Tab-separated table of C-alpha atoms in Angstrom:
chain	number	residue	atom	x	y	z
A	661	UNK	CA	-41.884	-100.171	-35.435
A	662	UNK	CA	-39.552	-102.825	-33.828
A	663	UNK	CA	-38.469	-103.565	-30.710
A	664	UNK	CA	-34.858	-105.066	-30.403
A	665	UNK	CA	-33.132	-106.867	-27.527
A	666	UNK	CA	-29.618	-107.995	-27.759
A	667	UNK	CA	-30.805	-111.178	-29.928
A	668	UNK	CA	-33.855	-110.501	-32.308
A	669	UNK	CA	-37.058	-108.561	-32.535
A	670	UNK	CA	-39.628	-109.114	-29.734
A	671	UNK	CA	-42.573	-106.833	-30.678
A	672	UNK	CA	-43.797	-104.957	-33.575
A	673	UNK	CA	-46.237	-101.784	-34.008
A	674	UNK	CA	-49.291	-104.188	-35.649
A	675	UNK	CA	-49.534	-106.317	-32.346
A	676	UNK	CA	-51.497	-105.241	-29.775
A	677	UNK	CA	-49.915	-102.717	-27.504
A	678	UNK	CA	-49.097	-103.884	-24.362
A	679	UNK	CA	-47.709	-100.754	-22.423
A	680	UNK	CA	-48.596	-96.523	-23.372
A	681	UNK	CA	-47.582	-95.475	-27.116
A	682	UNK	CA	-46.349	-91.852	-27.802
A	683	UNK	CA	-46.407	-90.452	-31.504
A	684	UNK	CA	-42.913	-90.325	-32.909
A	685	UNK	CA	-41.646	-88.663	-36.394
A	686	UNK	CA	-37.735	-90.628	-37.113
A	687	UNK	CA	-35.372	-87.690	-37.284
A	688	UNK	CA	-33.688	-89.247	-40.279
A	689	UNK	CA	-36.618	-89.953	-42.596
A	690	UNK	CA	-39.426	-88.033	-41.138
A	691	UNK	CA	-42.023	-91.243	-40.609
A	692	UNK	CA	-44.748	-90.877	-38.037
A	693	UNK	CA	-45.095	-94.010	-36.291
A	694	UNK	CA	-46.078	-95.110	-32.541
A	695	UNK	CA	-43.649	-96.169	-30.038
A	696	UNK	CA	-44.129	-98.116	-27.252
A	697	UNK	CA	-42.652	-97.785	-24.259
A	698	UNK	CA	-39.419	-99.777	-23.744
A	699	UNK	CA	-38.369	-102.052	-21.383
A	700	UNK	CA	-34.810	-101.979	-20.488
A	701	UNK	CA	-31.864	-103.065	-22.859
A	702	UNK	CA	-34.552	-102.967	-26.151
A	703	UNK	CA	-33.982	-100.626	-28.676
A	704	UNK	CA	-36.739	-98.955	-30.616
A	705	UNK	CA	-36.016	-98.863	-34.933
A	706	UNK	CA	-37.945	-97.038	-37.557
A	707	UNK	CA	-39.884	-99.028	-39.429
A	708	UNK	CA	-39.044	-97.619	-42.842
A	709	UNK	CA	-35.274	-96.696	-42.430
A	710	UNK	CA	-34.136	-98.573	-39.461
A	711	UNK	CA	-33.027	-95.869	-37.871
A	712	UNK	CA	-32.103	-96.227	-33.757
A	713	UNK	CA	-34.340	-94.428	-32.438
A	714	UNK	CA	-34.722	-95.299	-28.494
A	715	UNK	CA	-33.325	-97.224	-25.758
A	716	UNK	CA	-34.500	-98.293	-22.728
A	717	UNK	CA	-33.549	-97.267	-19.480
A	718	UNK	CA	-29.862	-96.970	-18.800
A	719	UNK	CA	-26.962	-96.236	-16.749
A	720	UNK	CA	-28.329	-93.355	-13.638
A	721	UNK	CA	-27.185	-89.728	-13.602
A	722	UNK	CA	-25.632	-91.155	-10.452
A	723	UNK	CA	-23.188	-94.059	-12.091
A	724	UNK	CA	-22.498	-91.559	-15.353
A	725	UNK	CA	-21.495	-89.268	-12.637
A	726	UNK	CA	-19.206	-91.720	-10.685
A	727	UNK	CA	-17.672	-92.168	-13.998
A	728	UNK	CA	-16.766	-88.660	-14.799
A	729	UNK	CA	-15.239	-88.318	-11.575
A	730	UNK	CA	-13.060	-91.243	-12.265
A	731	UNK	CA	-12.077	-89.504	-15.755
A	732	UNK	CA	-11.260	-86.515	-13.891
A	733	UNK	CA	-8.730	-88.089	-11.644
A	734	UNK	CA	-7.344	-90.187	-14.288
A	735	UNK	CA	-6.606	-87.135	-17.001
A	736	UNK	CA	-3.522	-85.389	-15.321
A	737	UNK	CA	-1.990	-88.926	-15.450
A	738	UNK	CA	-2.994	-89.311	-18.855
A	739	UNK	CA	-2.528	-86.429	-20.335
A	740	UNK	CA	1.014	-85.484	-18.519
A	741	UNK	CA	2.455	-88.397	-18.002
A	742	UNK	CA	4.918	-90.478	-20.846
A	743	UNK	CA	2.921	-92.870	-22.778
A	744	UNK	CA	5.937	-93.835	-24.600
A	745	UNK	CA	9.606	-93.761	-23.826
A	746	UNK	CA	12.143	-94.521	-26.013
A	747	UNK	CA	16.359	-93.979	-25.787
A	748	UNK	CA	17.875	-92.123	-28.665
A	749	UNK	CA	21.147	-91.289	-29.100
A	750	UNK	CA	22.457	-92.294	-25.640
A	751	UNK	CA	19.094	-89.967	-24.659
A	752	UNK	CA	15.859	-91.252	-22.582
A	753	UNK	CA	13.011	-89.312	-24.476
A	754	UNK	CA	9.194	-89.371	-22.997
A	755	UNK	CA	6.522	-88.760	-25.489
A	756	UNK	CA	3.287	-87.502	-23.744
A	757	UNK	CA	0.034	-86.278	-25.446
A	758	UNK	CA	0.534	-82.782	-24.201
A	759	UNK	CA	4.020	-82.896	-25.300
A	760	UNK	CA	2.879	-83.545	-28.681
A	761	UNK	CA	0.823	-80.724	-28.916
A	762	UNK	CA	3.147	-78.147	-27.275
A	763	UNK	CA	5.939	-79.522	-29.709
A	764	UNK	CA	3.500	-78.645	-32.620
A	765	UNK	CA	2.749	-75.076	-31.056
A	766	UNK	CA	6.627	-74.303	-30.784
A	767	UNK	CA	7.496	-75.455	-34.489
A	768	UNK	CA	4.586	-73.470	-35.624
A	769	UNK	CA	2.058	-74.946	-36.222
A	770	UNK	CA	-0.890	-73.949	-33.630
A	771	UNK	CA	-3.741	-74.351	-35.621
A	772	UNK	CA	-3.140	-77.966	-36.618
A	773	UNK	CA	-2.340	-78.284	-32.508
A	774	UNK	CA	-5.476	-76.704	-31.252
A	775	UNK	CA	-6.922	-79.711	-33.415
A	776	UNK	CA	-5.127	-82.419	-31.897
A	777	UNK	CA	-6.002	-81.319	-28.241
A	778	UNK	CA	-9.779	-80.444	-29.302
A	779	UNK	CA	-10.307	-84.093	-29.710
A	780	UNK	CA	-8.145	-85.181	-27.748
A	781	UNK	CA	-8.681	-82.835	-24.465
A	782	UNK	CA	-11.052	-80.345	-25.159
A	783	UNK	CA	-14.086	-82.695	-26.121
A	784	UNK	CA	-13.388	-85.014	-23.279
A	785	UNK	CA	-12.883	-82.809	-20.880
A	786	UNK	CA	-16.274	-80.885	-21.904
A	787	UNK	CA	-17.927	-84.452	-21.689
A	788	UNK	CA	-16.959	-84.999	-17.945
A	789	UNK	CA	-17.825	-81.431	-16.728
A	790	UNK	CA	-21.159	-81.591	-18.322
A	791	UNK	CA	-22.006	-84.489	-16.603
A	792	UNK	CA	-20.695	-83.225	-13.245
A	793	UNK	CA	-22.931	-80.014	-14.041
A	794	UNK	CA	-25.999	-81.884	-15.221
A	795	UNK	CA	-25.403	-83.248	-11.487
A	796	UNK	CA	-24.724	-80.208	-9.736
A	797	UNK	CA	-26.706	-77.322	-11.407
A	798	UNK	CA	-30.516	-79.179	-11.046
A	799	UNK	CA	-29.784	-78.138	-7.423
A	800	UNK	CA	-29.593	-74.233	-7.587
A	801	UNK	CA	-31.940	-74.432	-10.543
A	802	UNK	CA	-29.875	-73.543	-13.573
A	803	UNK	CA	-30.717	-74.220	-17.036
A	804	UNK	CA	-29.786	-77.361	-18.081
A	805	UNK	CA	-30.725	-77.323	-22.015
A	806	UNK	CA	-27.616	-76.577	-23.417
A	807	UNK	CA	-25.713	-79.471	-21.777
A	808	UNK	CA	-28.390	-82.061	-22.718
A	809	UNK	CA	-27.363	-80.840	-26.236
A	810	UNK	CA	-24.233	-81.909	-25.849
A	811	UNK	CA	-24.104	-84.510	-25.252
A	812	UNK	CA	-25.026	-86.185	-28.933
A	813	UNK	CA	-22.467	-84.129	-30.521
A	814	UNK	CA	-19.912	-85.022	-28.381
A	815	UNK	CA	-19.610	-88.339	-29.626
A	816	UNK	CA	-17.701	-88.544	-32.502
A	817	UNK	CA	-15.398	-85.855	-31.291
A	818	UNK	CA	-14.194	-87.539	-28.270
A	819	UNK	CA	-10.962	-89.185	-30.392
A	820	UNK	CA	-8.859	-90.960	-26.921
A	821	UNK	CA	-9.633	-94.440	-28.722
A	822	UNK	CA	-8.461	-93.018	-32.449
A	823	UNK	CA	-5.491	-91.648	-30.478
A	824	UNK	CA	-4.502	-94.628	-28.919
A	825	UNK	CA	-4.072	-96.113	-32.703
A	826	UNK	CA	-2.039	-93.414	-33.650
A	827	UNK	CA	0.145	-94.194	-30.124
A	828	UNK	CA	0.350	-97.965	-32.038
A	829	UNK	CA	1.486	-96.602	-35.419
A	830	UNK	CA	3.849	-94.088	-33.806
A	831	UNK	CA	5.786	-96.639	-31.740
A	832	UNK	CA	5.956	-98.522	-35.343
A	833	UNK	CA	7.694	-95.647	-36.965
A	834	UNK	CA	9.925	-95.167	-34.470
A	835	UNK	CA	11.382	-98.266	-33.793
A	836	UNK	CA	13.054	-97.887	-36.745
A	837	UNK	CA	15.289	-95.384	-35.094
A	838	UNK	CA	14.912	-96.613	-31.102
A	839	UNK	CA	13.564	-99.256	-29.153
A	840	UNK	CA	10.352	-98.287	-27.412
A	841	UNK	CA	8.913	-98.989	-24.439
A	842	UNK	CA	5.555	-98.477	-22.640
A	843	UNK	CA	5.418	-94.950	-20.631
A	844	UNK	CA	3.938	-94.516	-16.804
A	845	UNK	CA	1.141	-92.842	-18.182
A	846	UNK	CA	-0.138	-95.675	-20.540
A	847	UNK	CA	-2.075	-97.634	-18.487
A	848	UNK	CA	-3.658	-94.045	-17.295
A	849	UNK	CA	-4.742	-93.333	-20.564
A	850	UNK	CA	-6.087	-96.889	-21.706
A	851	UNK	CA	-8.499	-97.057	-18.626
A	852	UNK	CA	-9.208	-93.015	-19.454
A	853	UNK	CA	-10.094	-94.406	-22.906
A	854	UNK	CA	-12.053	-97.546	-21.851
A	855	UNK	CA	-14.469	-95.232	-19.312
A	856	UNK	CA	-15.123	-92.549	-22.348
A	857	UNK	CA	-16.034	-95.016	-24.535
A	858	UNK	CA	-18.557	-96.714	-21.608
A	859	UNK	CA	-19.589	-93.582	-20.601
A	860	UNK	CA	-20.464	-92.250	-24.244
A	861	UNK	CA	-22.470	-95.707	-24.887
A	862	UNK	CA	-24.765	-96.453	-21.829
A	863	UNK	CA	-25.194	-92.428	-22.031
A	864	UNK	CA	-29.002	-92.285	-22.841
A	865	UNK	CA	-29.973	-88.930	-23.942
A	866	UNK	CA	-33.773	-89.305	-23.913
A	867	UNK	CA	-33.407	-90.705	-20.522
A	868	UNK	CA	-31.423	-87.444	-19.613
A	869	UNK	CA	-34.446	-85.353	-21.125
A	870	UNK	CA	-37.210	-87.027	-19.859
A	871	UNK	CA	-35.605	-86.798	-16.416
A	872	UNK	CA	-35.285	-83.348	-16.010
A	873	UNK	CA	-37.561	-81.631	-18.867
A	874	UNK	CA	-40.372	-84.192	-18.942
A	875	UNK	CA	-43.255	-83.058	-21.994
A	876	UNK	CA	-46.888	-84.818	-22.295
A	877	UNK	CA	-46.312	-86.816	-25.484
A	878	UNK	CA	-48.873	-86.814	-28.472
A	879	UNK	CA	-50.869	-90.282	-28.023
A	880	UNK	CA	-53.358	-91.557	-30.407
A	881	UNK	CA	-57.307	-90.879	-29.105
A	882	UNK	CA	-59.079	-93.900	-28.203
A	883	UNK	CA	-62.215	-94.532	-30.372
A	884	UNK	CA	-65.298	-95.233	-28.747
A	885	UNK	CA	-66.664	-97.154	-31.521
A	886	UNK	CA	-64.835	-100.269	-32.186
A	887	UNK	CA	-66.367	-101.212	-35.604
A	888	UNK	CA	-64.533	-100.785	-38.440
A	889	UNK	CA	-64.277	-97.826	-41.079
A	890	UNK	CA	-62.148	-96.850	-43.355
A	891	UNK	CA	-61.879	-93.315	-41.990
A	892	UNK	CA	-61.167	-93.863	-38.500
A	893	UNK	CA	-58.295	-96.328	-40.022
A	894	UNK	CA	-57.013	-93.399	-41.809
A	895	UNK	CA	-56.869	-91.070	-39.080
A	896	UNK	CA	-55.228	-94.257	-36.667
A	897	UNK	CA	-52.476	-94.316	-39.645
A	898	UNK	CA	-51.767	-90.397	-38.723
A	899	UNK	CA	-52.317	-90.272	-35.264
A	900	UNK	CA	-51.046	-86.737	-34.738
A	901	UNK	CA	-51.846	-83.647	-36.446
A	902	UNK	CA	-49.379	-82.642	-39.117
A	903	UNK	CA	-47.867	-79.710	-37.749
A	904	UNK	CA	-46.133	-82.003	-35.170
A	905	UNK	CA	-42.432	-81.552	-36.507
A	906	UNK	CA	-38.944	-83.790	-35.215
A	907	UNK	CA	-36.636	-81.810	-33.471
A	908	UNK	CA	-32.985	-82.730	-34.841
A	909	UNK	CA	-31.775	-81.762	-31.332
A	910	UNK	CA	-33.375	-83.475	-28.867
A	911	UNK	CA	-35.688	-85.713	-30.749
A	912	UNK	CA	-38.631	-84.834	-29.273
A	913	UNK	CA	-41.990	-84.857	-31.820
A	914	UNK	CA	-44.369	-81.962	-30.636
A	915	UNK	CA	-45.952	-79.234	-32.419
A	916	UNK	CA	-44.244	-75.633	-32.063
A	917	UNK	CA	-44.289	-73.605	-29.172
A	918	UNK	CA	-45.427	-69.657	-29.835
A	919	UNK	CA	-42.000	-69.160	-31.026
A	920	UNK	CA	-41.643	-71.482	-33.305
A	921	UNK	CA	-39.747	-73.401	-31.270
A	922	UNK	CA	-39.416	-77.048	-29.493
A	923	UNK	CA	-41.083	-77.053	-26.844
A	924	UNK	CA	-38.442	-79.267	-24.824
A	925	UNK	CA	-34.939	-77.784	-25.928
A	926	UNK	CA	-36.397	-74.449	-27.217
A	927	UNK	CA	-34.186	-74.571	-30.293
A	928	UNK	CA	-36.188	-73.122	-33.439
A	929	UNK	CA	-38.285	-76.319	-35.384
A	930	UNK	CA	-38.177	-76.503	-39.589
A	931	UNK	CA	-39.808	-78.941	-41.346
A	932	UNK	CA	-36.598	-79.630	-42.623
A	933	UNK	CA	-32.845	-78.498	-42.112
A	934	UNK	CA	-32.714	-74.658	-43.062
A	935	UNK	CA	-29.707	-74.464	-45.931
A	936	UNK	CA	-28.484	-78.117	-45.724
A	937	UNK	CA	-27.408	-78.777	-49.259
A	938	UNK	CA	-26.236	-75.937	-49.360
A	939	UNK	CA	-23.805	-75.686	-46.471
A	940	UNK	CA	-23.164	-79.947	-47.167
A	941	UNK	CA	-22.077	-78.679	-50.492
A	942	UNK	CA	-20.011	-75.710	-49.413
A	943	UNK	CA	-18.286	-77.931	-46.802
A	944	UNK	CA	-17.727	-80.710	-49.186
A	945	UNK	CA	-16.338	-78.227	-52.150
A	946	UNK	CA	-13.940	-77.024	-49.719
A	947	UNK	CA	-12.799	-80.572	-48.176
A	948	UNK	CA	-11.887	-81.003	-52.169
A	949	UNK	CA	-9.378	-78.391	-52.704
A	950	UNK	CA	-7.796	-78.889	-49.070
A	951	UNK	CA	-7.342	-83.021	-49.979
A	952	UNK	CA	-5.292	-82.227	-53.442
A	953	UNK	CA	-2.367	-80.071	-51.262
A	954	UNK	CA	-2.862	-82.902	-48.609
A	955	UNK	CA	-1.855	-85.516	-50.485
A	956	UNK	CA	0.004	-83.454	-52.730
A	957	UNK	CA	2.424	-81.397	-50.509
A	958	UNK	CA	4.894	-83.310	-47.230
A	959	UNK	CA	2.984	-84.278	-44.218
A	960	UNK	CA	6.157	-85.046	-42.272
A	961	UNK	CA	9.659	-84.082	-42.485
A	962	UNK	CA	12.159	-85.843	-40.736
A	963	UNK	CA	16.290	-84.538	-40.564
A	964	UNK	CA	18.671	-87.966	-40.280
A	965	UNK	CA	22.617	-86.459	-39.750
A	966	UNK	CA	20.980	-83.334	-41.139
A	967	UNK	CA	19.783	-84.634	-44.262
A	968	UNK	CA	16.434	-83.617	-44.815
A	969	UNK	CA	13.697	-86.406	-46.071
A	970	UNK	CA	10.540	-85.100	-46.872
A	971	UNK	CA	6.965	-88.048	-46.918
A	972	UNK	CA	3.544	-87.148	-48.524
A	973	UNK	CA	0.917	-89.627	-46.865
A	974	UNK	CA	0.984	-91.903	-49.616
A	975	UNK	CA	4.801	-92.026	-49.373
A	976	UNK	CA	4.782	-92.418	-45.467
A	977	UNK	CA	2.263	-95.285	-45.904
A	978	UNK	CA	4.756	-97.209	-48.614
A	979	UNK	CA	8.183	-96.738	-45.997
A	980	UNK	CA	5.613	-97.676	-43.220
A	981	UNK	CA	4.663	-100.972	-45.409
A	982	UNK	CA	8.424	-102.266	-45.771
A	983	UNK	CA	8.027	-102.668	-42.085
A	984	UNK	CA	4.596	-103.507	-40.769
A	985	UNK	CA	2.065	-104.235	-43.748
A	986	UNK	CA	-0.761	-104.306	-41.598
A	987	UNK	CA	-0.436	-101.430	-39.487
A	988	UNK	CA	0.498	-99.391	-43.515
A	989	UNK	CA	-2.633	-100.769	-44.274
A	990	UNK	CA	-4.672	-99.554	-40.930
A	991	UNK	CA	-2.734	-96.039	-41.643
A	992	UNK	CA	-3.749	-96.072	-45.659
A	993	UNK	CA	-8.083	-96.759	-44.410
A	994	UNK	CA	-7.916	-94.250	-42.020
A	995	UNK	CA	-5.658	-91.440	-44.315
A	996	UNK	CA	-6.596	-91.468	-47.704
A	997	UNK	CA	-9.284	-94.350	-48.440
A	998	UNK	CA	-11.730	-92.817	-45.645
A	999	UNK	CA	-11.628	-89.178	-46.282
A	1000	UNK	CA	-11.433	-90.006	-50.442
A	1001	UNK	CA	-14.878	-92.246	-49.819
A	1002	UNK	CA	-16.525	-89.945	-47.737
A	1003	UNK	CA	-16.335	-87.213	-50.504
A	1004	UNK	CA	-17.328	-89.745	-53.186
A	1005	UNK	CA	-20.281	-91.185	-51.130
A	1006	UNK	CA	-21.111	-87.755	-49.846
A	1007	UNK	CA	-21.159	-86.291	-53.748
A	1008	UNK	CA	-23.871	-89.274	-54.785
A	1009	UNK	CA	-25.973	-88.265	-51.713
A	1010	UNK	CA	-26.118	-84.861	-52.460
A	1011	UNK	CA	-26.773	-85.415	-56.380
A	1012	UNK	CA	-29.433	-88.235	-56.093
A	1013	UNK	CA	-31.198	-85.496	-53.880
A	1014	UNK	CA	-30.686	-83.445	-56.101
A	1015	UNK	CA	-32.441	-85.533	-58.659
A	1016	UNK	CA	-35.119	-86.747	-56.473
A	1017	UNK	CA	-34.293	-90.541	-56.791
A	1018	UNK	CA	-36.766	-92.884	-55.668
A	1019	UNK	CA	-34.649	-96.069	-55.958
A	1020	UNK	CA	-31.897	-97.485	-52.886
A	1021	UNK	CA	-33.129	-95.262	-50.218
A	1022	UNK	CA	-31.846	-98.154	-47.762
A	1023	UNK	CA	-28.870	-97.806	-49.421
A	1024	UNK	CA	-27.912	-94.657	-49.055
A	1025	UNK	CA	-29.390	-94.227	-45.576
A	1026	UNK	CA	-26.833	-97.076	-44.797
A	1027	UNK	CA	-24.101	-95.269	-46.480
A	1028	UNK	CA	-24.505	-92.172	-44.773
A	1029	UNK	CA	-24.673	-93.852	-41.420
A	1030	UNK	CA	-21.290	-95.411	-42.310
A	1031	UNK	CA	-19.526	-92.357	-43.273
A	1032	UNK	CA	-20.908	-90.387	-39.960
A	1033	UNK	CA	-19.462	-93.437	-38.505
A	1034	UNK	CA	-15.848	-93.634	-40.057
A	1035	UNK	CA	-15.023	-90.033	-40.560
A	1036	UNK	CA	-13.303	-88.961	-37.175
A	1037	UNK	CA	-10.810	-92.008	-37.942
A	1038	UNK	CA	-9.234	-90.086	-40.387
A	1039	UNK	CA	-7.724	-87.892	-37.560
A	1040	UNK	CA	-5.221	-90.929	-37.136
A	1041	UNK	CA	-2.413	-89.018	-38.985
A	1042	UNK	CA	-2.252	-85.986	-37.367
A	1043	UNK	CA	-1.840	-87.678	-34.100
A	1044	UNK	CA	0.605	-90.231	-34.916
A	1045	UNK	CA	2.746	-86.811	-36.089
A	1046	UNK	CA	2.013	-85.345	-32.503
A	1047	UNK	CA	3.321	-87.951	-31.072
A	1048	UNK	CA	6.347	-88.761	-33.576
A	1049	UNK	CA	7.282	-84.702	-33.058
A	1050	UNK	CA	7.589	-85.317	-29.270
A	1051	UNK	CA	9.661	-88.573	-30.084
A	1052	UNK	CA	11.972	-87.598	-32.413
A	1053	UNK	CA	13.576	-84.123	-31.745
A	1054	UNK	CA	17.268	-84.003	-31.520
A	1055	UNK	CA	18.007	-80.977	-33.425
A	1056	UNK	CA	20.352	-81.783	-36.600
A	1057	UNK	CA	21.280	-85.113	-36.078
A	1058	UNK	CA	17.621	-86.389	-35.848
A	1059	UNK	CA	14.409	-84.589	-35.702
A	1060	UNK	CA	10.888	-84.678	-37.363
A	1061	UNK	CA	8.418	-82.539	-37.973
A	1062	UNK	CA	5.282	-81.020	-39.604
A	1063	UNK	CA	4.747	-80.622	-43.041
A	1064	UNK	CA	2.475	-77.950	-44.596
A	1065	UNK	CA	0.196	-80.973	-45.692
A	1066	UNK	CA	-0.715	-81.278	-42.239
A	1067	UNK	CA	-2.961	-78.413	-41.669
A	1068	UNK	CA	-4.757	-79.138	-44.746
A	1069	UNK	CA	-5.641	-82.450	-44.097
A	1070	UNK	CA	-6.813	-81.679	-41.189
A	1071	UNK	CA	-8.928	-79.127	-42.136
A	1072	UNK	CA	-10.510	-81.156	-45.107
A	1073	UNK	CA	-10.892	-84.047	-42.393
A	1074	UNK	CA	-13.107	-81.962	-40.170
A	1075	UNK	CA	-15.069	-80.186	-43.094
A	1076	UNK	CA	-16.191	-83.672	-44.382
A	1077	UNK	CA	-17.477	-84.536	-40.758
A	1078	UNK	CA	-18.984	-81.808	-41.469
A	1079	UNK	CA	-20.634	-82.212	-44.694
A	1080	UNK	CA	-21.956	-85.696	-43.617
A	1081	UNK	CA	-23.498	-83.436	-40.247
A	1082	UNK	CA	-25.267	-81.081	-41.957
A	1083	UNK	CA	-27.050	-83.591	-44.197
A	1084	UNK	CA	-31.020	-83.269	-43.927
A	1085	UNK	CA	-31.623	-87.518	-44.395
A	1086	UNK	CA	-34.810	-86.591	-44.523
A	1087	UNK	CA	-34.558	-85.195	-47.805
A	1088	UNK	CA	-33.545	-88.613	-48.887
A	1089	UNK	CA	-37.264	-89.390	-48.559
A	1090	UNK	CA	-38.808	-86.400	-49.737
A	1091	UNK	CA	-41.010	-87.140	-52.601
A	1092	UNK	CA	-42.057	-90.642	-51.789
């Protein structure tokens, strides 16, 4: 077990403790190990995988709360406001992110829509209330479990910073037709973006948990004899008993309650993941056959003097490249080289588990972390169309908007977030 500061490692597990241990299993390889208790801005690691498992003590319910409030007031600027203006056909046009979506609900498209503002407004907005009621509700005594579980699955659905990417490549695409200028609500939404991203980092869930739903940790018993035998070494190397399990939810290493379940979040404990190849595979199977009409079928249709001109994602990348290479290149990561890795990476995980390999377990524990990390950009697309559709709309002599691919993608986007989430790493180490 290491300890991290900002720099290098400061402490490991074989020197002599200098503050309380509590027994710990890693929720992504399932190794029992001791950690210490932190001091502030260290991080705790696995020792085997290198997992992140802890932090020390950080930002107060008190300052994440100031910050939510500060959200709050900032969103109806944000979200309403024009982040873009542009002048088209002797016409001032403002393009704002709830414009975007409404223009996709009117043309038809709702489902693809309800995306867009999920990520966009949705998780957000259920970020910032569930910090203002994980202020509030402690007071009248209401149960505060469900938030805390929030709170880690939040994170790679709040999408304000991959939006404001997609604002970038939109303002690319339409230059070609209009010069574009900043909107009123820009600045809104970049400090909007800024305090979600703060907020979501210095949030420390274990902090959160230990605050209000404190639990006596497993320690290791002290021996009375301090000479040396083999089996007291052997029972310091597996401090706890074995029926202390991980939960996956909260990260808290107890034995079962009565029920079966964790004794801090209450959510049921498994040794490992009920079903997780098998809903990773089913997810992953079906992320397959959405990407071929993806890619296959137009993503974006766009009417110039009522001649229609129809782009798959490949082709929008190539008329985006004549013009901007590097933002084609930013738009060809994030569309088809992301979502085409993750299945390809994904596919390896699942068959070396499969076939109980024993060699590059680093490997592919990096791997996975990297596609958990890079998935959500792949949403880029959808919202540079959002915002292109609220742009560009002038009936016959110009207009744009959604192709059939869209939907599809963004299906086979969120099913391969999901295929990486449902992913037992544990069973990476199975068998060692």
């Amino acid at each position: 077990m290491k300890i991290y500061n900002a720099a290098a490692p400061i402490e490991s597990a074989d020197s002599p403790p200098a503050a309380p241990r509590r027994f710990q299993r890693c929720p992504q390889c399932d190794q029992p190990f001791m950690l210490p208790r932190l001091k502030r801005h260290q991080h705790g690691h696995c020792p085997r995988c290198a997992a992140h498992l802890a932090s020390g003590r950080d930002w107060s319910i008190s300052r994440l709360v100031s910050m939510a409030i500060a959200m709050l007031v900032l969103m109806p600027f944000a979200y309403t406001e024009p982040l873009l203006n542009i002048r088209l056909l002797g016409v001032s046009i403002n393009a704002s992110l709830l414009e975007g979506i409404w223009q996709m609900t009117r043309q038809g498209h709702p489902v693809t829509a309800s995306i867009v503002a999920f990520c966009t407004i949705g998780a957000p907005l259920t970020l910032v209330f569930a910090l203002l009621y994980l202020f509030f509700a402690p007071r009248v005594g209401m149960n505060l479990r469900p938030v805390l579980l929030l709170f880690e699955r939040l994170k790679e659905w709040v999408m304000l910073d991959v939006y404001l990417v997609g604002l970038a490549v939109a303002s690319i695409k339409v230059r070609e037709f209009s010069e574009v200028l900043p909107g009123n609500g820009l600045l809104a939404f970049l400090v909007l973006m800024a305090l979600s991203l703060l907020t979501l980092i210095h949030l420390n869930a274990e902090q959160l948990w230990q605050r209000y739903y404190p639990q006596r940790d497993l320690h290791p018993q002290r021996d009375p004899h301090p000479q040396r035998n083999p089996q007291r070494d052997q029972q310091r190397a597996n401090p706890a008993p074995a029926e202390a399990l991980v939960c996956l939810s909260c990260h808290f290493t107890a034995q079962p309650d009565h029920q079966g379940r964790c004794r801090r979040c209450h959510v049921p404990l498994t040794p490992r993941r009920p079903y997780s190849l098998q809903k990773s595979w089913s997810a992953l199977i079906s992320a397959v056959i959405l990407l071929l009409p993806a890619n296959l079928m137009p993503i974006s249709i766009i009417y110039v003097n009522g001649v229609r001109r129809e782009d798959t994602i490949f082709s929008g990348i190539m008329s985006l490249a004549t013009s901007n290479v590097p933002v084609a290149l930013v738009v060809f990561i994030a569309s088809i080289l992301v979502p085409f890795s993750k299945v390809i990476i994904t596919t390896f995980l699942l068959v070396s588990i499969h076939f109980r390999m024993k060699t590059g377990r680093m490997l592919r524990m990096r791997l996975l972390r990297l596609m958990s990390w890079i998935g959500r950009w792949s949403m880029l697309d959808l919202f540079v169309i959002a915002l292109t559709m609220s742009l560009v709309n002038r009936d016959q002599l110009l207009a744009f908007t959604m192709g059939p691919a869209a939907l599809y993608f963004g299906a086979a986007v969120i099913l391969t977030i999901l295929s990486v989430e449902w992913l037992d790493s544990r069973l990476i180490w199975d068998n060692d």
